[in-house]
Coordinates of C-alpha atoms and ligand atoms in Angstrom, one line a residue:
M1 CA 18.5 5.9 -20.0
G2 CA 17.2 2.6 -17.7
M3 CA 14.9 -0.5 -18.8
Q4 CA 12.3 0.9 -16.9
S5 CA 10.0 -1.1 -18.3
V6 CA 12.3 -4.2 -17.2
A7 CA 12.3 -3.0 -13.5
V8 CA 8.6 -2.0 -13.8
A9 CA 7.8 -4.9 -15.9
C10 CA 9.0 -7.5 -13.1
G11 CA 8.3 -4.8 -10.6
A12 CA 4.6 -5.2 -11.9
L13 CA 4.7 -7.4 -9.0
T14 CA 5.8 -4.5 -7.0
L15 CA 2.0 -2.7 -8.3
C16 CA 1.1 -4.8 -5.6
L17 CA 3.7 -4.9 -3.0
A18 CA 1.6 -1.9 -2.3
L19 CA 1.7 -2.9 0.3
T20 CA 3.8 -5.7 3.7
T21 CA 8.7 -11.5 12.1
A22 CA 10.3 -12.2 14.9
T23 CA 7.0 -11.1 16.3
N24 CA 3.4 -11.3 14.6
P25 CA 2.5 -8.7 12.0
G26 CA 0.0 -5.9 12.9
F27 CA -0.6 -5.7 9.1
V28 CA -0.4 -8.5 6.2
V29 CA -0.1 -7.4 2.7
R30 CA -0.9 -10.7 0.2
I31 CA -0.5 -10.4 -3.0
T32 CA -1.9 -13.6 -4.8
Q33 CA -1.2 -15.1 -8.2
A34 CA -4.1 -13.0 -10.0
G35 CA -1.9 -10.1 -8.3
L36 CA 1.4 -11.1 -9.7
D37 CA -0.4 -11.9 -13.2
Y38 CA -1.6 -8.2 -13.4
A39 CA 1.9 -7.5 -12.4
Q40 CA 3.7 -9.1 -14.7
Q41 CA 1.2 -8.0 -17.9
Q42 CA 1.6 -3.9 -16.7
G43 CA 5.5 -4.9 -16.8
I44 CA 5.8 -7.2 -19.6
A45 CA 3.8 -4.0 -21.9
I46 CA 6.5 -1.5 -20.4
L47 CA 9.5 -3.7 -20.4
E48 CA 8.7 -4.5 -24.3
K49 CA 9.1 -0.5 -25.1
E50 CA 11.9 -0.2 -22.8
L51 CA 13.7 -3.2 -24.5
A52 CA 13.1 -1.5 -27.7
Q53 CA 14.9 2.0 -26.6
L54 CA 18.1 0.1 -25.5
K55 CA 21.2 1.7 -26.9
L56 CA 23.3 -0.7 -27.9
P57 CA 27.3 -0.3 -28.5
N58 CA 29.4 -0.4 -31.3
I59 CA 30.8 -4.0 -31.9
S60 CA 33.9 -4.4 -34.2
G61 CA 35.8 -7.5 -34.0
K62 CA 37.8 -10.0 -36.4
S63 CA 37.9 -13.2 -37.5
G64 CA 40.9 -14.1 -39.5
E65 CA 41.5 -12.0 -42.0
L66 CA 37.7 -10.6 -42.0
H67 CA 37.5 -7.4 -39.9
Y68 CA 34.2 -5.8 -39.1
S69 CA 32.4 -3.2 -37.1
L70 CA 28.4 -3.0 -36.4
S71 CA 27.2 0.5 -35.4
R72 CA 24.0 2.0 -35.4
L73 CA 22.4 -0.9 -34.5
H74 CA 18.8 -0.1 -33.6
I75 CA 15.7 -2.4 -32.5
P76 CA 12.4 -2.2 -34.3
S77 CA 10.6 -4.7 -32.4
F78 CA 11.0 -6.7 -29.7
R79 CA 8.5 -9.0 -28.5
L80 CA 8.1 -11.0 -25.3
P81 CA 4.7 -12.4 -25.7
H82 CA 4.8 -15.6 -23.6
S83 CA 5.9 -14.5 -19.8
Q84 CA 5.3 -15.9 -16.2
I85 CA 5.7 -14.7 -12.6
T86 CA 5.7 -17.3 -10.0
P87 CA 6.6 -17.2 -6.4
I88 CA 8.6 -19.8 -5.3
S89 CA 8.8 -20.5 -1.8
N90 CA 11.2 -19.3 0.3
V91 CA 13.2 -17.7 -2.7
G92 CA 11.5 -15.1 -4.4
L93 CA 9.6 -14.7 -7.5
Q94 CA 10.8 -16.3 -10.9
V95 CA 10.4 -14.4 -14.3
S96 CA 10.3 -16.5 -17.0
I97 CA 9.7 -15.4 -20.6
S98 CA 9.9 -17.3 -23.4
N99 CA 9.6 -17.5 -27.1
A100 CA 10.6 -13.7 -27.3
S101 CA 11.7 -12.2 -30.6
V102 CA 14.1 -8.9 -31.3
E103 CA 14.5 -7.2 -34.6
L104 CA 18.2 -5.3 -35.0
N105 CA 19.4 -3.7 -37.7
G106 CA 22.2 -1.4 -38.4
D107 CA 25.4 -0.6 -40.6
C108 CA 28.5 -2.6 -40.7
W109 CA 31.6 -2.0 -42.3
V110 CA 33.5 -5.0 -43.6
K111 CA 37.1 -5.7 -44.3
F112 CA 38.3 -9.3 -45.9
L113 CA 41.8 -8.9 -48.1
F114 CA 40.9 -6.1 -50.6
I115 CA 37.6 -6.5 -50.5
K116 CA 36.1 -3.5 -47.8
G117 CA 33.0 -1.1 -47.7
P118 CA 30.2 0.1 -45.7
G119 CA 27.0 -2.1 -45.8
S120 CA 24.0 -2.5 -43.9
F121 CA 22.4 -5.4 -42.0
D122 CA 19.1 -7.0 -40.1
L123 CA 19.2 -9.5 -37.3
K124 CA 16.3 -11.4 -36.8
V125 CA 16.6 -13.5 -33.1
E126 CA 14.0 -15.6 -32.4
N127 CA 12.9 -17.7 -29.7
I128 CA 14.5 -16.1 -26.6
S129 CA 14.2 -17.1 -23.1
I130 CA 15.0 -15.1 -20.5
K131 CA 14.4 -16.2 -16.8
F132 CA 15.5 -14.7 -13.1
I133 CA 14.9 -14.9 -9.9
L134 CA 13.8 -11.6 -8.3
R135 CA 14.9 -11.7 -4.6
L136 CA 12.8 -9.6 -1.9
G137 CA 14.1 -8.2 1.2
S138 CA 14.1 -5.7 3.7
D139 CA 16.7 -2.9 4.7
T140 CA 17.2 -1.2 8.1
S141 CA 14.8 1.4 7.9
G142 CA 12.2 -1.8 7.0
K143 CA 12.0 -0.6 3.7
P144 CA 11.4 -4.0 1.2
T145 CA 14.3 -3.9 -1.0
I146 CA 14.9 -6.1 -4.8
S147 CA 17.5 -7.8 -6.7
T148 CA 17.9 -10.0 -9.4
S149 CA 19.9 -13.4 -9.3
D150 CA 20.2 -16.4 -11.4
C151 CA 19.6 -14.4 -14.6
S152 CA 19.8 -16.8 -18.0
A153 CA 19.1 -15.4 -21.3
R154 CA 19.3 -18.3 -24.6
A155 CA 18.6 -17.6 -27.8
S156 CA 17.6 -19.9 -31.0
K157 CA 17.1 -19.1 -34.3
V158 CA 19.0 -16.2 -35.7
G159 CA 18.7 -14.5 -38.8
L160 CA 20.8 -12.4 -40.6
H161 CA 20.7 -10.5 -43.5
F162 CA 23.2 -8.2 -45.4
S163 CA 22.2 -5.6 -47.9
G164 CA 24.3 -2.9 -49.7
K165 CA 27.0 -3.1 -52.7
L166 CA 28.4 -6.1 -50.7
A167 CA 25.3 -7.9 -49.7
W168 CA 27.5 -11.2 -51.2
F169 CA 29.7 -10.8 -48.2
Y170 CA 26.3 -12.0 -46.3
N171 CA 27.6 -16.0 -46.2
I172 CA 31.6 -15.2 -45.6
F173 CA 30.2 -13.1 -42.5
K174 CA 27.3 -15.6 -41.5
K175 CA 29.9 -18.2 -41.8
G176 CA 32.5 -16.2 -39.5
N177 CA 30.5 -16.2 -35.9
K178 CA 27.1 -15.5 -36.1
S179 CA 27.1 -16.1 -32.5
L180 CA 29.1 -13.0 -31.7
L181 CA 25.5 -10.9 -31.9
Q182 CA 23.7 -13.6 -30.2
K183 CA 26.1 -13.5 -27.2
Q184 CA 26.1 -10.0 -26.9
L185 CA 22.4 -9.4 -26.8
E186 CA 22.4 -12.3 -24.0
T187 CA 24.7 -10.4 -21.8
M188 CA 22.8 -7.2 -22.8
V189 CA 19.5 -8.4 -21.7
C190 CA 20.8 -9.7 -18.0
D191 CA 23.0 -6.9 -17.7
N192 CA 19.8 -4.5 -18.7
V193 CA 17.5 -6.7 -16.1
A194 CA 20.1 -6.2 -13.0
K195 CA 20.3 -3.1 -13.4
S196 CA 16.7 -1.7 -14.4
V197 CA 15.4 -3.9 -11.6
H198 CA 17.9 -1.8 -9.1
N199 CA 17.2 1.6 -10.9
E200 CA 13.2 1.3 -11.4
L201 CA 11.8 -1.1 -9.6
Q202 CA 13.8 -0.7 -6.6
T203 CA 13.1 3.2 -6.7
Y204 CA 9.3 2.4 -7.2
I205 CA 8.9 0.0 -3.9
W206 CA 10.7 2.6 -2.1
T207 CA 7.5 4.3 -2.9
L208 CA 5.8 2.3 0.3
P209 CA 5.0 4.2 3.0
V210 CA 6.8 2.8 5.9
T211 CA 5.9 5.6 8.1
A212 CA 3.0 7.1 6.8
R213 CA 1.9 10.5 8.9
I214 CA -1.8 10.9 9.6
D215 CA -2.0 14.3 11.1
D216 CA 0.1 16.7 13.1
K217 CA -0.9 14.2 16.1
I218 CA -0.6 10.6 14.7
G219 CA 1.5 8.2 12.3
I220 CA 1.4 4.9 11.4
N221 CA 4.0 2.3 11.5
Y222 CA 4.1 0.0 7.9
T223 CA 7.9 -1.1 8.1
L224 CA 8.5 -4.4 7.5
V225 CA 8.6 -6.8 10.5
A226 CA 10.5 -9.7 8.0
P227 CA 11.3 -9.7 4.3
P228 CA 8.8 -10.8 2.1
R229 CA 7.5 -14.4 2.1
A230 CA 6.9 -16.0 -1.2
T231 CA 5.2 -19.3 -0.6
T232 CA 3.7 -21.4 -3.3
Q233 CA 0.6 -19.3 -3.6
S234 CA 1.2 -15.9 -2.7
L235 CA 4.0 -13.0 -1.8
D236 CA 3.5 -12.0 1.8
L237 CA 4.4 -9.2 3.3
D238 CA 4.4 -8.6 7.2
L239 CA 3.9 -5.2 8.5
K240 CA 4.6 -3.5 12.1
G241 CA 1.2 -2.2 11.5
E242 CA 0.9 0.0 14.6
F243 CA -0.4 3.4 15.2
Y244 CA 1.6 5.6 17.3
S245 CA 1.2 9.5 18.9
L246 CA 3.9 11.5 17.4
A247 CA 4.5 13.2 20.6
H248 CA 4.3 10.4 23.5
R249 CA 6.3 6.7 22.7
S250 CA 5.0 4.2 24.8
P251 CA 5.4 0.5 24.9
V252 CA 2.0 -1.0 23.4
P253 CA 0.9 -3.1 26.5
F254 CA -0.2 -6.2 24.3
S255 CA 1.3 -8.2 21.1
P256 CA -0.5 -9.0 17.9
L257 CA -2.0 -12.5 17.5
P258 CA -1.3 -14.5 14.5
L259 CA -3.5 -14.0 11.9
A260 CA -5.0 -16.8 10.2
F261 CA -5.5 -15.8 6.3
P262 CA -8.0 -17.9 4.6
S263 CA -7.3 -19.5 1.5
D264 CA -9.0 -16.8 -0.4
H265 CA -7.6 -16.0 -3.8
E266 CA -9.6 -14.3 -6.0
R267 CA -8.5 -10.8 -5.5
M268 CA -5.1 -9.2 -6.4
V269 CA -4.5 -8.3 -3.0
Y270 CA -5.6 -8.8 0.4
F271 CA -5.0 -6.8 3.6
G272 CA -4.8 -8.2 6.9
A273 CA -5.5 -5.5 9.8
S274 CA -5.3 -7.0 13.0
S275 CA -7.4 -6.3 16.2
Y276 CA -3.8 -4.9 17.3
F277 CA -3.8 -2.1 14.6
F278 CA -6.9 -0.6 15.1
N279 CA -6.3 -0.9 19.2
T280 CA -3.1 0.8 18.9
A281 CA -5.3 3.8 17.4
G282 CA -7.0 3.8 20.4
I283 CA -3.9 4.1 22.6
A284 CA -2.1 6.5 20.0
Y285 CA -5.1 8.7 19.9
H286 CA -5.5 8.7 23.6
E287 CA -2.2 9.3 24.9
A288 CA -2.1 12.4 22.2
G289 CA -4.8 13.5 23.8
A290 CA -7.4 13.7 20.9
L291 CA -10.3 11.5 22.4
V292 CA -11.2 14.7 24.6
F293 CA -14.5 16.0 23.1
E294 CA -16.6 18.8 24.4
I295 CA -20.1 19.4 23.4
T296 CA -21.5 23.2 23.8
E297 CA -24.7 24.6 23.1
A298 CA -22.8 26.0 19.7
M299 CA -23.3 22.6 18.5
I300 CA -26.7 21.6 19.4
P301 CA -29.0 22.3 15.7
K302 CA -31.0 25.4 15.6
D303 CA -33.8 23.1 15.2
V304 CA -33.9 21.5 18.3
E305 CA -36.0 22.7 21.0
F306 CA -33.6 21.9 23.6
K307 CA -31.2 24.0 25.3
L308 CA -27.5 22.8 26.7
N309 CA -28.5 25.2 30.1
T310 CA -29.2 24.1 34.0
S311 CA -33.0 25.5 33.6
V312 CA -33.5 22.5 31.5
F313 CA -31.4 20.1 33.7
S314 CA -32.5 21.3 37.2
A315 CA -36.1 19.7 36.1
F316 CA -34.1 16.7 37.6
I317 CA -31.5 18.0 39.5
P318 CA -33.0 20.4 42.1
Q319 CA -29.7 21.6 43.8
L320 CA -28.9 23.5 39.6
E321 CA -31.4 25.8 40.4
E322 CA -30.2 27.7 43.6
K323 CA -26.4 27.0 42.9
Y324 CA -26.4 28.0 39.1
P325 CA -29.9 29.1 37.8
N326 CA -30.2 30.0 34.3
M327 CA -26.6 29.5 32.6
P328 CA -25.5 27.9 30.0
M329 CA -23.7 24.3 30.2
K330 CA -20.6 22.6 28.7
F331 CA -19.9 18.6 28.4
R332 CA -16.7 17.1 28.4
L333 CA -16.2 13.9 27.0
S334 CA -12.9 12.3 27.7
T335 CA -11.8 8.2 27.5
P336 CA -10.3 7.3 31.0
T337 CA -8.3 4.5 29.0
A338 CA -7.8 3.8 25.6
P339 CA -10.6 2.0 24.0
F340 CA -10.1 -1.7 22.9
L341 CA -12.1 -3.3 20.2
T342 CA -12.3 -6.6 19.9
I343 CA -12.7 -8.4 16.0
G344 CA -14.7 -11.7 15.2
E345 CA -16.3 -13.5 12.8
G346 CA -19.6 -11.2 13.5
G347 CA -17.9 -7.9 12.7
I348 CA -16.0 -5.4 15.1
S349 CA -17.6 -4.8 18.7
F350 CA -16.5 -2.6 21.7
Q351 CA -17.9 -0.9 24.4
P352 CA -16.0 2.1 25.0
I353 CA -16.2 3.9 28.2
V354 CA -16.5 7.6 28.2
D355 CA -16.6 9.9 30.9
V356 CA -18.7 13.2 30.7
Q357 CA -18.2 15.8 33.3
A358 CA -20.8 18.3 33.3
Y359 CA -20.0 21.9 33.8
A360 CA -22.0 25.6 34.3
I361 CA -20.5 28.3 32.5
L362 CA -20.7 31.1 35.1
P363 CA -20.9 34.8 34.0
N364 CA -17.3 35.5 34.4
S365 CA -16.5 32.3 32.0
S366 CA -15.3 30.2 34.3
L367 CA -16.3 26.3 34.5
A368 CA -18.3 25.0 37.7
P369 CA -17.7 21.2 37.4
L370 CA -21.4 20.0 38.0
F371 CA -21.3 16.1 37.8
L372 CA -19.3 13.2 36.0
L373 CA -21.7 10.4 34.4
S374 CA -19.4 7.1 32.9
L375 CA -21.3 6.3 29.9
T376 CA -21.0 3.3 27.9
G377 CA -22.8 1.1 25.0
N378 CA -22.5 -1.2 22.7
V379 CA -20.6 0.6 19.2
S380 CA -20.5 -1.5 15.7
A381 CA -18.6 -0.5 12.8
V382 CA -18.9 -0.5 9.3
I383 CA -15.8 -0.3 7.7
N384 CA -14.7 0.0 3.6
V385 CA -11.8 1.1 1.6
R386 CA -12.0 4.2 -0.4
S387 CA -8.9 6.2 -2.4
G388 CA -6.8 3.9 -0.7
R389 CA -7.8 4.5 2.5
I390 CA -9.5 2.4 5.3
V391 CA -13.0 4.5 6.4
G392 CA -15.8 3.3 8.2
S393 CA -18.7 4.4 10.5
L394 CA -19.8 3.6 14.1
D395 CA -23.0 3.0 15.5
V396 CA -23.9 2.7 18.9
G397 CA -26.5 1.2 20.5
R398 CA -28.5 1.8 23.9
I399 CA -26.0 3.9 25.8
R400 CA -26.0 3.2 29.3
L401 CA -24.6 5.5 32.2
S402 CA -24.1 5.9 35.5
L403 CA -23.0 8.6 37.9
K404 CA -19.1 8.9 39.3
D405 CA -19.6 12.1 41.2
S406 CA -21.5 14.8 42.0
A407 CA -21.4 18.7 43.3
V408 CA -25.0 18.9 43.0
G409 CA -26.3 16.2 44.8
T410 CA -27.2 12.8 43.7
F411 CA -29.8 12.5 41.0
Q412 CA -31.4 9.1 39.2
V413 CA -29.3 8.7 35.6
Q414 CA -32.6 7.6 34.2
F415 CA -33.5 11.5 34.1
V416 CA -30.5 12.3 31.4
Q417 CA -30.9 9.4 29.5
S418 CA -32.7 11.0 26.6
I419 CA -30.8 13.9 26.5
M420 CA -27.6 12.0 26.5
N421 CA -29.0 9.4 23.9
Y422 CA -29.5 12.6 21.9
L423 CA -26.1 14.0 22.3
S424 CA -24.4 11.0 20.9
S425 CA -26.3 10.1 18.6
S426 CA -26.9 13.9 17.0
V427 CA -23.5 15.6 18.0
L428 CA -20.8 12.9 18.8
L429 CA -21.0 10.2 16.4
P430 CA -21.6 12.3 13.6
R431 CA -18.9 14.8 14.2
L432 CA -16.6 11.3 15.2
N433 CA -18.1 9.9 11.9
A434 CA -16.8 12.7 9.4
R435 CA -13.3 11.8 10.6
L436 CA -13.3 8.5 10.4
D437 CA -14.7 9.1 6.9
E438 CA -11.5 10.8 6.1
G439 CA -10.2 7.4 6.8
F440 CA -6.5 5.8 7.3
P441 CA -4.1 4.9 4.7
L442 CA -3.1 1.4 3.5
P443 CA 0.4 0.9 2.8
L444 CA 0.5 0.8 -1.1
L445 CA 2.6 1.8 -3.5
D446 CA 2.2 5.1 -5.8
R447 CA -0.2 4.9 -8.7
I448 CA -1.8 2.2 -7.8
Q449 CA -5.5 2.4 -7.4
L450 CA -8.3 -0.7 -5.6
S451 CA -11.3 -1.4 -6.6
N452 CA -13.5 -4.5 -6.5
I453 CA -13.3 -4.0 -2.4
L454 CA -14.2 -6.8 -0.7
V455 CA -14.4 -6.6 3.2
R456 CA -14.6 -9.6 5.6
F457 CA -14.4 -10.4 9.3
H458 CA -12.4 -13.1 11.0
Q459 CA -11.0 -14.0 14.3
N460 CA -8.6 -11.0 15.5
F461 CA -8.6 -9.4 12.2
L462 CA -10.3 -7.5 9.2
L463 CA -9.6 -8.8 5.9
L464 CA -9.7 -6.6 3.0
G465 CA -9.5 -7.4 -0.7
A466 CA -9.1 -5.9 -3.8
D467 CA -8.1 -5.6 -7.5
V468 CA -5.4 -3.7 -8.8
R469 CA -5.1 -0.8 -11.0
F470 CA -1.7 0.8 -11.9
Q471 CA -1.7 4.1 -13.4
P472 CA 0.9 4.7 -16.0
Q473 CA 2.8 8.1 -15.2
G474 CA 1.9 10.9 -17.3
Ligands
NAG1 C1 29.5 4.2 -33.5 O1 29.9 4.0 -34.9 C2 29.3 5.1 -35.6 C3 29.9 5.4 -36.9 O2 31.3 4.6 -37.3 C4 30.1 6.5 -34.7 O3 29.5 7.7 -35.6 C5 29.6 6.7 -33.2 O4 30.5 7.5 -32.8 C6 30.1 5.2 -32.9 N1 29.7 5.2 -31.5 C7 30.4 5.0 -30.4 C8 29.9 4.9 -28.7 O5 31.8 4.8 -30.6
NAG2 C1 7.1 -18.1 -31.2 O1 7.2 -17.0 -31.9 C2 7.3 -17.1 -33.4 C3 7.3 -16.1 -34.0 O2 8.4 -15.2 -33.4 C4 5.8 -17.6 -33.4 O3 5.5 -17.8 -35.0 C5 5.8 -18.9 -32.9 O4 4.1 -19.9 -33.5 C6 5.6 -18.8 -31.3 N1 5.8 -20.5 -30.6 C7 5.2 -20.6 -29.2 C8 5.2 -21.9 -29.3 O5 4.1 -19.9 -29.0
NAG3 C1 13.2 -22.7 -28.6 O1 13.9 -22.8 -27.6 C2 13.3 -23.4 -26.5 C3 14.4 -23.5 -25.4 O2 15.3 -22.9 -25.2 C4 13.8 -25.2 -27.0 O3 14.0 -25.9 -26.5 C5 13.4 -24.9 -28.4 O4 14.2 -26.3 -29.3 C6 13.4 -23.8 -29.2 N1 12.9 -24.1 -30.7 C7 12.9 -23.6 -31.4 C8 12.0 -23.9 -32.7 O5 14.4 -23.8 -32.0
NAG4 C1 32.7 -16.8 -32.4 O1 32.2 -15.7 -31.0 C2 32.5 -16.7 -29.6 C3 32.1 -15.5 -28.3 O2 33.1 -14.4 -28.8 C4 34.3 -17.1 -30.1 O3 34.5 -17.3 -28.6 C5 34.3 -17.5 -31.5 O4 35.7 -17.9 -31.0 C6 34.0 -16.7 -32.2 N1 34.2 -17.9 -33.3 C7 34.9 -17.2 -34.4 C8 35.0 -18.6 -35.6 O5 35.3 -16.4 -34.2
NAG5 C1 8.2 0.9 13.3 O1 8.6 -0.4 13.8 C2 9.6 -0.8 13.5 C3 10.0 -2.2 14.0 O2 9.2 -2.5 15.2 C4 10.9 0.0 14.4 O3 11.8 -0.7 14.6 C5 10.4 1.5 14.1 O4 11.4 2.2 14.8 C6 9.3 2.1 14.4 N1 9.2 2.9 13.7 C7 8.4 3.9 14.2 C8 8.8 5.3 13.4 O5 7.8 3.7 15.1
NAG6 C1 -32.1 28.1 28.9 O1 -33.4 27.0 28.4 C2 -34.4 26.9 28.6 C3 -35.4 26.7 28.1 O2 -35.1 26.2 26.9 C4 -34.7 28.9 28.0 O3 -36.2 29.2 28.1 C5 -34.0 29.6 28.2 O4 -33.8 31.0 27.8 C6 -32.5 29.4 28.6 N1 -31.5 29.8 28.9 C7 -30.2 30.9 28.3 C8 -29.8 31.2 29.4 O5 -30.1 29.9 27.2
NAG7 C1 -15.8 33.2 38.7 O1 -17.0 33.5 39.6 C2 -17.0 32.8 40.8 C3 -17.9 32.8 41.4 O2 -18.9 33.9 40.9 C4 -15.8 33.0 41.4 O3 -15.4 31.9 42.5 C5 -14.2 32.6 40.0 O4 -13.0 33.0 41.4 C6 -14.5 33.8 39.5 N1 -13.2 33.3 38.4 C7 -12.7 34.5 37.8 C8 -11.4 34.3 36.9 O5 -12.9 35.4 38.2
NAG8 C1 -23.9 -5.2 24.8 O1 -23.8 -6.7 24.3 C2 -23.7 -7.1 24.9 C3 -23.5 -9.0 24.1 O2 -23.6 -8.8 22.9 C4 -24.9 -7.8 25.9 O3 -25.0 -8.9 26.5 C5 -24.9 -6.1 26.3 O4 -26.6 -6.0 27.0 C6 -24.9 -4.9 25.1 N1 -25.1 -3.8 26.4 C7 -25.9 -3.0 25.7 C8 -25.6 -1.7 27.0 O5 -26.8 -2.9 25.0

């Protein structure tokens, strides 16, 4: 029986921990005060429910000649009307709950000299204030950790009421030791806060996917590169933010640049994805051999006149007619080096270089290399967030071609320009965009949904802002 609630309540914070160095992070998650407020609301609601289910042990004691015991303690209500989560620079998050109240009832049994017998009581404790610090760290595997410290719980205004035949005894008991229950309650609150943060909240924030496997070739490293950082305005998580090829690991030949976050705080959470993050994607896909693409006759839409065969190309390349008459062709596109992009305030821009090797397919199915083109062009990207994933689509401006090699004599590349324009815009880009539309996972905790998405470009990074919704279990 945990105070899931507490944990989560406090953890509400965590909701947002969807997310977050010695070196610069490649990816930063920022949880703003708006996010902490949302976390606090969600958390407190759960916490109220959990506290009301606290199992209290029997209490017995003695005060002079008075012997008493309390049992079947039950909490019909636990109200936490005011609470706040405040980031405290270099410390963590302070949770303070004020003017809370609790009602408690149960059975009692008293013995005082010759008087003894059962009764029942109602206790109402009001104006309880609870304060504690949530300390955030990271473990050796780069996952976030959370614990509590400096917990205090104070209560004033205790109302005690007895019923039963011995109700008259109420005053004596009250004089005996009213503060006993109060003390018990105070320790119990702090014990349970610590326990539930450890059991529930810690478990929850471990759902941060520190390594997100994207497919059988590529993963994203979202481990924390430093403990979460509290500032007066936000909680920031610095993550590695690096794509990697599962098969070939090699050191990335450049480092992340610092991300100068703007002081935007309207959204609950912001994600800063550096150009490093995207460029390691380029490297990982390149190394995994995933940036190789073949264009064959079968991919050309049926309603198009154009056929991918040597008869068509022999109009510009006379030697084709003699050497490879009327044979189907195939293009193999690959990247000689990993694509490298830059991000500026105007957006993402890059000029990938693509090698296009043309082949004739011989009657016995083997391939005869014809010519090698180098293709480049300005590519622009539109980025969005959908279902907790970064999605994108690319558009390419005019492509530029140059002939790198040919087994069929030199020819004027502008003759094949319109064919290559067509192939890149109608065959290559739609396929690439279909993949980019599946997107890449953001580092989010379980059961978190994003809405109200904002996309902005800054020097060296993409800023994504969002509001958060926590889907309670069940
Ligand atoms: C508490 O007291 C009740 C009534 O006397 C008893 O039935 C119950 O077993 C006790 N619980 C514990 C944990 O001692
Ligand atoms: C504190 O809570 C009590 C009820 O438990 C309420 O009557 C009182 O107005 C509250 N005080 C403040 C300052 O909110
Ligand atoms: C409620 O508690 C606060 C802090 O513990 C204290 O300053 C205040 O006087 C208390 N109010 C009442 C009505 O007991
Ligand atoms: C009341 O309880 C407190 C804490 O348990 C104890 O220190 C104190 O001696 C008790 N007072 C009486 C009068 O029993
Ligand atoms: C992720 O990055 C951290 C920090 O650089 C590193 O220690 C860890 O080995 C990396 N994990 C993977 C799976 O690459
Ligand atoms: C090659 O393309 C031309 C023109 O579209 C067509 O007439 C011819 O049948 C095609 N040859 C093959 C082998 O597909
Ligand atoms: C296919 O045919 C070509 C030329 O006709 C020949 O050079 C090549 O060795 C053949 N390849 C195979 C695998 O038979
Ligand atoms: C690509 O963009 C750059 C700068 O915006 C420009 O100088 C260049 O001419 C463009 N290239 C093509 C092929 O459009």
